[in-house]
Tab-separated table of C-alpha atoms in Angstrom:
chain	number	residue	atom	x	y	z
A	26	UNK	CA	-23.111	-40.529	1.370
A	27	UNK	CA	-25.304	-37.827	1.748
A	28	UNK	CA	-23.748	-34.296	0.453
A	29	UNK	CA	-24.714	-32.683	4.022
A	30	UNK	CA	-21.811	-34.952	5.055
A	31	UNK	CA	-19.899	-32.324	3.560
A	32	UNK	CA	-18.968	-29.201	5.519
A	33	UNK	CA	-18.010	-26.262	2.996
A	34	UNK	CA	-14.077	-25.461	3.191
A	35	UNK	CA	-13.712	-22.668	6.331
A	36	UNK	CA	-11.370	-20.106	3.941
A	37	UNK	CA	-10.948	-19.857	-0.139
A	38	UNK	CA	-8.220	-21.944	-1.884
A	39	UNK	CA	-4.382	-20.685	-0.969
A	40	UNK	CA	-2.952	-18.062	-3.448
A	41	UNK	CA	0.673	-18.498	-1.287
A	42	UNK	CA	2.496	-21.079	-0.487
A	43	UNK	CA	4.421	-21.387	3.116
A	44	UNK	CA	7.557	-20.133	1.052
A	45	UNK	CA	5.990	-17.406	-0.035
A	46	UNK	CA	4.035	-16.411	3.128
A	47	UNK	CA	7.534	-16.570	4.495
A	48	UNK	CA	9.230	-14.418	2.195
A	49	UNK	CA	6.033	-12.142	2.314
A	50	UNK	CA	6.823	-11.421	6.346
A	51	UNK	CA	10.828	-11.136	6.039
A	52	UNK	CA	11.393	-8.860	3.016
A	53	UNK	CA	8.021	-7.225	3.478
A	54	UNK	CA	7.670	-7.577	-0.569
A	55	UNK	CA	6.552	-10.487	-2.687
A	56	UNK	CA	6.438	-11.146	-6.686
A	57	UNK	CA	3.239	-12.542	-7.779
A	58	UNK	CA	1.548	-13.467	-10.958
A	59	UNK	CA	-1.922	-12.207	-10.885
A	60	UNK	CA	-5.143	-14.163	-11.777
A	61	UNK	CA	-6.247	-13.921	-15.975
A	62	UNK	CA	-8.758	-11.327	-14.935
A	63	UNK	CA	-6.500	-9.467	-12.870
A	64	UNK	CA	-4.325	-9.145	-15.782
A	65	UNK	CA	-6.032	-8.197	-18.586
A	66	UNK	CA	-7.939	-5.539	-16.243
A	67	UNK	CA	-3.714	-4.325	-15.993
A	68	UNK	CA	-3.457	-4.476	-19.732
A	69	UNK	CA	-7.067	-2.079	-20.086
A	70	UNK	CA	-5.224	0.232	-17.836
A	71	UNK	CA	-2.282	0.319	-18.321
A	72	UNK	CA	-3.529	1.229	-22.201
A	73	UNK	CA	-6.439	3.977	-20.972
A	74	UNK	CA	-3.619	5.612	-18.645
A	75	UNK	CA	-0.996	6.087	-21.377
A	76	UNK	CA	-3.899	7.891	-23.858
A	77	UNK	CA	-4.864	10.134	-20.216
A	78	UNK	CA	-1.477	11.048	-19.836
A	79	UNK	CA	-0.926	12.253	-23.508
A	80	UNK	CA	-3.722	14.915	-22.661
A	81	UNK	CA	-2.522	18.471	-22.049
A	82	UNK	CA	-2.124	19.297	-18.574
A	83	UNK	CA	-4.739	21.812	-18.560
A	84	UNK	CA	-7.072	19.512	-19.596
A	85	UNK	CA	-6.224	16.768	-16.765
A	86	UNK	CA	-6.235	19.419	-13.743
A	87	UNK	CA	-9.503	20.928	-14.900
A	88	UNK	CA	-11.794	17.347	-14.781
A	89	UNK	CA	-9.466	15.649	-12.320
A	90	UNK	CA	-8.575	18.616	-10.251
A	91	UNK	CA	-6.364	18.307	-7.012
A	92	UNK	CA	-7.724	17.567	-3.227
A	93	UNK	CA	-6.781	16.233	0.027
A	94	UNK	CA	-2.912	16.972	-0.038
A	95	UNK	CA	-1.874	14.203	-2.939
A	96	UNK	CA	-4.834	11.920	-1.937
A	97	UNK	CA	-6.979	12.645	-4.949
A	98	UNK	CA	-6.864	14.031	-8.912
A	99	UNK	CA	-4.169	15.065	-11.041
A	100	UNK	CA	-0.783	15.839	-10.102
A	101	UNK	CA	2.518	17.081	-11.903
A	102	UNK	CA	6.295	16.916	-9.854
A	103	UNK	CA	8.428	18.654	-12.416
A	104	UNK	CA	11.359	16.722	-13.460
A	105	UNK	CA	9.968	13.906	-11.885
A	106	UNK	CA	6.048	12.326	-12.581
A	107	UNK	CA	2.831	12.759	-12.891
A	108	UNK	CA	-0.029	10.776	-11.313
A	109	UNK	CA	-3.665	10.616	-11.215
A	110	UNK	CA	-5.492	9.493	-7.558
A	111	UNK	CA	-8.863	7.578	-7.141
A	112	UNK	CA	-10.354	7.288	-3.921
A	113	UNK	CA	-13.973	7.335	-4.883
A	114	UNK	CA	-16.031	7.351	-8.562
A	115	UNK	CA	-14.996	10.810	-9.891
A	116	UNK	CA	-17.204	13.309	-10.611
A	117	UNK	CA	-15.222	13.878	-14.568
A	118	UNK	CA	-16.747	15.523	-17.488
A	119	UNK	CA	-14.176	14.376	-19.678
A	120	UNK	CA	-15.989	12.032	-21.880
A	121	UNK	CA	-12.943	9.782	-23.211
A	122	UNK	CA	-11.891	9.201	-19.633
A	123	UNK	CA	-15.458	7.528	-19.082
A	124	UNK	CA	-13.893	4.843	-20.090
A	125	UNK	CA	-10.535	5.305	-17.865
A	126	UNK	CA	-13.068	5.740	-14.641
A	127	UNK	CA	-14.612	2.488	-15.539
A	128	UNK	CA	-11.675	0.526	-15.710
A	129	UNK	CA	-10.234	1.951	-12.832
A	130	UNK	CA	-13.149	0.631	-10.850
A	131	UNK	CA	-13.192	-2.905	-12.376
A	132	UNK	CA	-9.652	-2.798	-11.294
A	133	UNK	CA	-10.121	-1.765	-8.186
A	134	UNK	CA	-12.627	-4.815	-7.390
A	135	UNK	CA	-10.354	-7.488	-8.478
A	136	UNK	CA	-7.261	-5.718	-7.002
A	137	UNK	CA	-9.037	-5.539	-3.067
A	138	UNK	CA	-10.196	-9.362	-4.075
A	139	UNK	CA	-6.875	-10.507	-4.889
A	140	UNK	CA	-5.357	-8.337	-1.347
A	141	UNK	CA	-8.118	-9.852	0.720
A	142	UNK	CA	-7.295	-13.540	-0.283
A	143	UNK	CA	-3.813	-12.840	0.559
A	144	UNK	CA	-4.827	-11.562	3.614
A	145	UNK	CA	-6.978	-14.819	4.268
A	146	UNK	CA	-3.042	-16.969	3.431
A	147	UNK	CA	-1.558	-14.811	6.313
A	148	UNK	CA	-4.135	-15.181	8.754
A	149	UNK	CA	-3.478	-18.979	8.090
A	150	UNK	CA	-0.130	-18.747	8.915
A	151	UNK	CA	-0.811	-16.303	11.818
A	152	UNK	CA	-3.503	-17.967	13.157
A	153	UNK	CA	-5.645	-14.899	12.615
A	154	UNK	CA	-9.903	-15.313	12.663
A	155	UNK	CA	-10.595	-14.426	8.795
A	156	UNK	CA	-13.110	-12.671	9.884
A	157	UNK	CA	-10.777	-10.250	11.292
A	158	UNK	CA	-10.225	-8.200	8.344
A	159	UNK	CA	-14.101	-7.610	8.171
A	160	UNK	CA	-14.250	-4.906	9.996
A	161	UNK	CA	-10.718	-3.631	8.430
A	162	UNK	CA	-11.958	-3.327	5.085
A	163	UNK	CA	-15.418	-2.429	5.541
A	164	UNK	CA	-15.996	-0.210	2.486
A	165	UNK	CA	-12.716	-1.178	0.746
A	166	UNK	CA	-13.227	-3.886	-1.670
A	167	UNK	CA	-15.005	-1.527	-4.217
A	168	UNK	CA	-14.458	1.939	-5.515
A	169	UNK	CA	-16.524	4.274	-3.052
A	170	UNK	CA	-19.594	5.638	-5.035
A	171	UNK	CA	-18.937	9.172	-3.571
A	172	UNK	CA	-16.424	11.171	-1.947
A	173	UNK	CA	-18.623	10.619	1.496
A	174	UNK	CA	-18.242	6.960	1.526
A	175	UNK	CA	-14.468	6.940	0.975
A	176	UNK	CA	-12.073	5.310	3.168
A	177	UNK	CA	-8.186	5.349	3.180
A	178	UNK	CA	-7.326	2.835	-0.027
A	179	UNK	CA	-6.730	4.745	-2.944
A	180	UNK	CA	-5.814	3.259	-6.829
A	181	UNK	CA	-3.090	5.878	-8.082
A	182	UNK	CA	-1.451	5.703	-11.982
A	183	UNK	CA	2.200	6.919	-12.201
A	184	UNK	CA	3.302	8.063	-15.181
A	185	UNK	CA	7.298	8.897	-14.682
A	186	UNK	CA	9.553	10.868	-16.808
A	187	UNK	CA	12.579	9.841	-18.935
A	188	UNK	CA	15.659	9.288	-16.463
A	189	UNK	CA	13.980	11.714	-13.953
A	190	UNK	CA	11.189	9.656	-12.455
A	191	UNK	CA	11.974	8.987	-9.144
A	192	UNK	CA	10.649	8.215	-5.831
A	193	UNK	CA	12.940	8.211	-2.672
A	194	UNK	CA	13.193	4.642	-0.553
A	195	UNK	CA	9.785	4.376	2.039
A	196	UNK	CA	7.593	1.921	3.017
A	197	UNK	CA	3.889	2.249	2.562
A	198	UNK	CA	1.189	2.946	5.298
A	199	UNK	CA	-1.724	0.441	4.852
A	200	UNK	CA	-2.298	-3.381	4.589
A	201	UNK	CA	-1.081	-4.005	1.689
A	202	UNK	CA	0.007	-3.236	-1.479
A	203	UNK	CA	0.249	-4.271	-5.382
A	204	UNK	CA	2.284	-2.173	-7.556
A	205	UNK	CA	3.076	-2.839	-11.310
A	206	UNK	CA	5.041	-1.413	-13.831
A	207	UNK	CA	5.552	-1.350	-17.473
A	208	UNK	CA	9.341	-1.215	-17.039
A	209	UNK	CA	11.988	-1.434	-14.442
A	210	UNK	CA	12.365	0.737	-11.915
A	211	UNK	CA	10.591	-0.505	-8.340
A	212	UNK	CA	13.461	-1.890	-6.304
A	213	UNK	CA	12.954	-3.809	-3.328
A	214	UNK	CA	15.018	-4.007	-0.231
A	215	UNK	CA	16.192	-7.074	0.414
A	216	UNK	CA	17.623	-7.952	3.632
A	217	UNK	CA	19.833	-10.675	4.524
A	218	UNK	CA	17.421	-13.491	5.595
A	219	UNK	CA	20.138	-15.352	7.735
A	220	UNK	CA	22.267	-12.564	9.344
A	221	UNK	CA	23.556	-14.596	12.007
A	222	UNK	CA	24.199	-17.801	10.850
A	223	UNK	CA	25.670	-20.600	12.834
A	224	UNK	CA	27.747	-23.692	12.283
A	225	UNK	CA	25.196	-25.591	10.127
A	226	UNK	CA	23.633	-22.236	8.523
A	227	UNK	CA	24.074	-20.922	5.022
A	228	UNK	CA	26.837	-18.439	4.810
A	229	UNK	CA	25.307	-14.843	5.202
A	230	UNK	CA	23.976	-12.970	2.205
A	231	UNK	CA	24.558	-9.177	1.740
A	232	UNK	CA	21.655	-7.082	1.872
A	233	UNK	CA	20.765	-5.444	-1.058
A	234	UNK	CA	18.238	-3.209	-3.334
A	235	UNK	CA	16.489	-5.664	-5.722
A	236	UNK	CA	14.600	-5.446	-9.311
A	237	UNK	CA	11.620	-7.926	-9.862
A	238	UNK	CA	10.398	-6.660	-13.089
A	239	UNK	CA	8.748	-8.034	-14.815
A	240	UNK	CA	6.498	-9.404	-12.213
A	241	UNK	CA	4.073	-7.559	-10.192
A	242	UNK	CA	4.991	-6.989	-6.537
A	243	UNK	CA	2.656	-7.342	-3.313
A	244	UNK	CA	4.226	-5.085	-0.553
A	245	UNK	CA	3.420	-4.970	3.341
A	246	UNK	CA	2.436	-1.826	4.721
A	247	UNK	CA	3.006	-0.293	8.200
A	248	UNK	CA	-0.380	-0.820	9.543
A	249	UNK	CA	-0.087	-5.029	8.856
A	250	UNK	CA	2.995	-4.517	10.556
A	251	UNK	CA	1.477	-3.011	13.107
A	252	UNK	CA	-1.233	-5.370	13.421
A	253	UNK	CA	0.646	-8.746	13.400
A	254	UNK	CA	2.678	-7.116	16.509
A	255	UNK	CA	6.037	-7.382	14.037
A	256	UNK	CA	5.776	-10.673	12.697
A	257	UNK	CA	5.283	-9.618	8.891
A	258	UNK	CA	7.840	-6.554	8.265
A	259	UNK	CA	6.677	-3.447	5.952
A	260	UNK	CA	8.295	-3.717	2.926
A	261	UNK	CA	11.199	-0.965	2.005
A	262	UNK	CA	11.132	0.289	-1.306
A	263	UNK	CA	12.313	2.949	-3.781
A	264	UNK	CA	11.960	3.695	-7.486
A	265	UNK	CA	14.874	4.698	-9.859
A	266	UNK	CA	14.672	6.140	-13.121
A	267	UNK	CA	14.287	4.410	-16.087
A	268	UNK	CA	16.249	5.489	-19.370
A	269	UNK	CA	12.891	5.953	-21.349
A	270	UNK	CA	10.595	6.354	-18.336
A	271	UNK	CA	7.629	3.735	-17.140
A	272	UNK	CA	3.707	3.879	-15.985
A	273	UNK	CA	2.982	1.849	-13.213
A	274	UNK	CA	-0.282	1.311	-11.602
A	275	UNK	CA	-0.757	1.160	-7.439
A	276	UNK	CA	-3.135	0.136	-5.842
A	277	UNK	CA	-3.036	0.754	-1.588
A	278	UNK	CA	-5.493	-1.323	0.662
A	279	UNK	CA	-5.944	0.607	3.681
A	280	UNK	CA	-7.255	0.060	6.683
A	281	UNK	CA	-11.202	1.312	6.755
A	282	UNK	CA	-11.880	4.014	9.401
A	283	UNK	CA	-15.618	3.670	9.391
A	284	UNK	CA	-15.597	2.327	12.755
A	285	UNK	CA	-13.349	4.548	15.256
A	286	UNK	CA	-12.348	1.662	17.697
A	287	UNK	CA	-10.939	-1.832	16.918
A	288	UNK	CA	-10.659	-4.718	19.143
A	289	UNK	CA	-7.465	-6.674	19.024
A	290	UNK	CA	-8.105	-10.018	20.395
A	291	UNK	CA	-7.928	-11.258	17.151
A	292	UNK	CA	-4.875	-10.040	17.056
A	293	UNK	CA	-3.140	-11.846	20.245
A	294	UNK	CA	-4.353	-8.795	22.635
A	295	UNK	CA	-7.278	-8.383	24.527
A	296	UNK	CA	-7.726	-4.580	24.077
A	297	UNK	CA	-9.858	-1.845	21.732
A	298	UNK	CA	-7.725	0.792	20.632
A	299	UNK	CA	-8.812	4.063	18.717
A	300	UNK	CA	-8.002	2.829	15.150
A	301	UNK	CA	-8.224	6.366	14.229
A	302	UNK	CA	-5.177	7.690	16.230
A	303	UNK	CA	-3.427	4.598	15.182
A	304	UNK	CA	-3.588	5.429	11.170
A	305	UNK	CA	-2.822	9.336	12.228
A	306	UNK	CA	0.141	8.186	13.905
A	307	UNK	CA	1.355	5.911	11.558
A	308	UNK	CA	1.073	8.466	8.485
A	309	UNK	CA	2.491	11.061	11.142
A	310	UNK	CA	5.709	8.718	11.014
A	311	UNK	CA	6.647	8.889	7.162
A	312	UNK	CA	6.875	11.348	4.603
A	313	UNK	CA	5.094	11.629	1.665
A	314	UNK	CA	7.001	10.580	-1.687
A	315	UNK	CA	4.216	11.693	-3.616
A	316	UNK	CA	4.667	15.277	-2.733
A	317	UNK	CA	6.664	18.111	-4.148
A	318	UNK	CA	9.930	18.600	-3.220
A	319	UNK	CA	10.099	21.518	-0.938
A	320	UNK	CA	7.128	19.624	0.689
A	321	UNK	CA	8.811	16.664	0.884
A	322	UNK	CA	11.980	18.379	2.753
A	323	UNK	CA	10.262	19.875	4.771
A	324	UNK	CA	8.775	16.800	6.235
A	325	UNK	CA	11.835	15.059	6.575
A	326	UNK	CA	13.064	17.969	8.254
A	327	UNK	CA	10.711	18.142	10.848
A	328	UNK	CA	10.818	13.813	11.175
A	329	UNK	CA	14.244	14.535	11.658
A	330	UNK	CA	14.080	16.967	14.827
A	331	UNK	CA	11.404	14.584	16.100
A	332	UNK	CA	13.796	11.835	15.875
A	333	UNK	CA	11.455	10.155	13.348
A	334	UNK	CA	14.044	9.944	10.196
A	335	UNK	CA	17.576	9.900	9.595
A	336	UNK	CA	18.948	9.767	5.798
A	337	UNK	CA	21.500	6.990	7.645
A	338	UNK	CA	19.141	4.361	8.417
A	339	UNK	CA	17.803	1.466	6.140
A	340	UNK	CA	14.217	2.017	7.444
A	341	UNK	CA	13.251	4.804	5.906
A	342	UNK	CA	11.204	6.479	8.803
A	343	UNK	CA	11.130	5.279	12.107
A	344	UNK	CA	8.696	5.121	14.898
A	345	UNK	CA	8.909	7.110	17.756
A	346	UNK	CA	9.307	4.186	19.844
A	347	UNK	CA	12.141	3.186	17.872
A	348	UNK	CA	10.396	-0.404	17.299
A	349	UNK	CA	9.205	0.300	13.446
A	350	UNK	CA	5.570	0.624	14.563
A	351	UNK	CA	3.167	2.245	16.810
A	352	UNK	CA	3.168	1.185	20.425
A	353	UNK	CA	0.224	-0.965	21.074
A	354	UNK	CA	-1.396	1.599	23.271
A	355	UNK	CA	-4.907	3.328	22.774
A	356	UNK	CA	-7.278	1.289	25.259
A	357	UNK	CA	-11.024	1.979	25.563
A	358	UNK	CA	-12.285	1.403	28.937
A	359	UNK	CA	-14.792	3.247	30.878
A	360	UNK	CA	-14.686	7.174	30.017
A	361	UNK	CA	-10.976	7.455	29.331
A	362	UNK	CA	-9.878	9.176	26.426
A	363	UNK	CA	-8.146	6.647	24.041
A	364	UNK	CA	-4.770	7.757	23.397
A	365	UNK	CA	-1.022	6.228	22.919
A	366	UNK	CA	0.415	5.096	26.306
């Protein structure tokens, strides 16, 4: 039989199962073993970070000086971390971190590979075009050469301090997420999968925060929430300090903003909404963990008299809907001005 017989397979092989696509849209978090290159690009950075870190501070703020809020360079939060923010190939004169800026971008490349494929096993499930996500990650799945071709996704090193690193319970922004850490400390929230069982159902299982160290960890973010109209959930999580303190590595696939308006058929609705507006909203819902503290109250403080965030609920920031995303408003038609209905 001839090999043009042979049509080539329409998506790459599954990295999830249906258990774990499952368990990916319920809990909103996922442990995952990572592919041999994956891994040993973890183990070159998670090595180059710890010898960064040991630098003096003066040293790390003057080549990989702060910008954009906590989007990019160095940052200290006393008692707490210290983290260093790539959006784009830095500009550093440090020679030794040559070598820390190269690895960070080999990372990056496997890391938005590895994201994307996972993306591909959802759009299976969801029945989502796979080319869907083109226009989503345009500019994403390498580091940007420049600081003018960067787009939201970031790759961000933690260092945090002996049994003072800390970062309060929130769920992340983008598409998704990987996070890994050299120790526990990442917690998951894990709610009960079955909270209303019936006669024939499995008894009902407290909700609870969870550890999966040692494993890596693939989180949703609020924008895939967004998009799949509820049907994956972001994943809530917090981390807790660890007696002798941890490095962890995160890298955030977000949504690329290099073209202003998105069409959503492929997404169940027949509508182009100002993708734009819908990433300033949904960072406009959460606080950032990231920041210092008086920063970081202040936020909450002002969620709080817009009704976005009460320290009572299990959600860590709410919409203002009240439906855990964005409404699906923002339509483009004639000359109106796309906005949230």
């Amino acid at each position: 039989m001839s090999a043009d017989n042979f049509l080539p397979p329409s998506h790459p092989p599954p990295i999830l199962n249906e258990e774990q696509v499952l368990q990916l849209a319920q809990t909103g978090s996922l442990p995952l073993d990572l592919p041999p290159p994956l891994s040993s690009a973890v183990e070159e950075l998670f090595n180059l970070s710890h010898n960064f870190f040991t630098l003096p501070p003066s040293t790390k703020e003057t080549h990989y000086p702060a910008a954009e809020g906590t989007e990019l360079g160095y940052y200290h939060i006393p008692n707490e971390k210290e983290y260093l923010t790539y959006r784009h190939h830095p500009l550093s004169t440090l020679p030794p971190q040559s070598s820390l800026d190269s690895a960070c971008s080999r990372f990056w490349s496997l890391a938005a590979t590895f994201l994307h494929r996972i993306l591909s096993d959802l759009s299976l499930a969801l029945d989502i075009p796979l080319s869907a996500w083109s226009p989503l990650l345009d500019g994403c799945l390498s580091m940007p050469s420049s600081q003018q071709a960067t787009t939201p996704t970031l790759l961000r090193l933690f260092n945090y301090f002996p049994a003072s690193g800390a970062a309060e319970r929130h769920t992340d922004t983008g598409l998704l997420t990987l996070c890994i850490g050299t120790a526990p400390g990442l917690e998951v929230w894990c709610p009960d999968p079955n909270p209303n069982p019936g006669p024939s159902s499995p008894t009902p299982q407290a909700a609870s925060w969870t550890s999966l160290h040692p494993r890596p960890v693939i989180l949703v973010g609020k924008t895939l929430q967004w998009l799949s109209n509820g049907r994956l959930h972001a994943g809530l999580h917090r981390v807790i300090a660890a007696p002798e303190g941890r490095q962890s590595i995160v890298f955030a696939l977000r949504p690329s903003l290099r073209r202003r308006y998105f069409d959503l058929s492929a997404f169940g609705e027949s509508r182009v909404v100002d993708l734009v507006g819908v990433w300033a909203q949904i960072r406009g819902s959460v606080f950032n963990v990231n920041a210092q503290r008086g920063i970081r109250e202040g936020q909450k403080e002002r969620m709080r008299e817009r009704g976005l965030w009460s320290a009572d609920e299990e959600e860590g920031g709410k919409y203002e809907d009240g439906s855990g995303r964005p409404e699906r408003g923002g339509e483009k038609d004639g000359g109106r001005d796309p906005g949230f209905g």
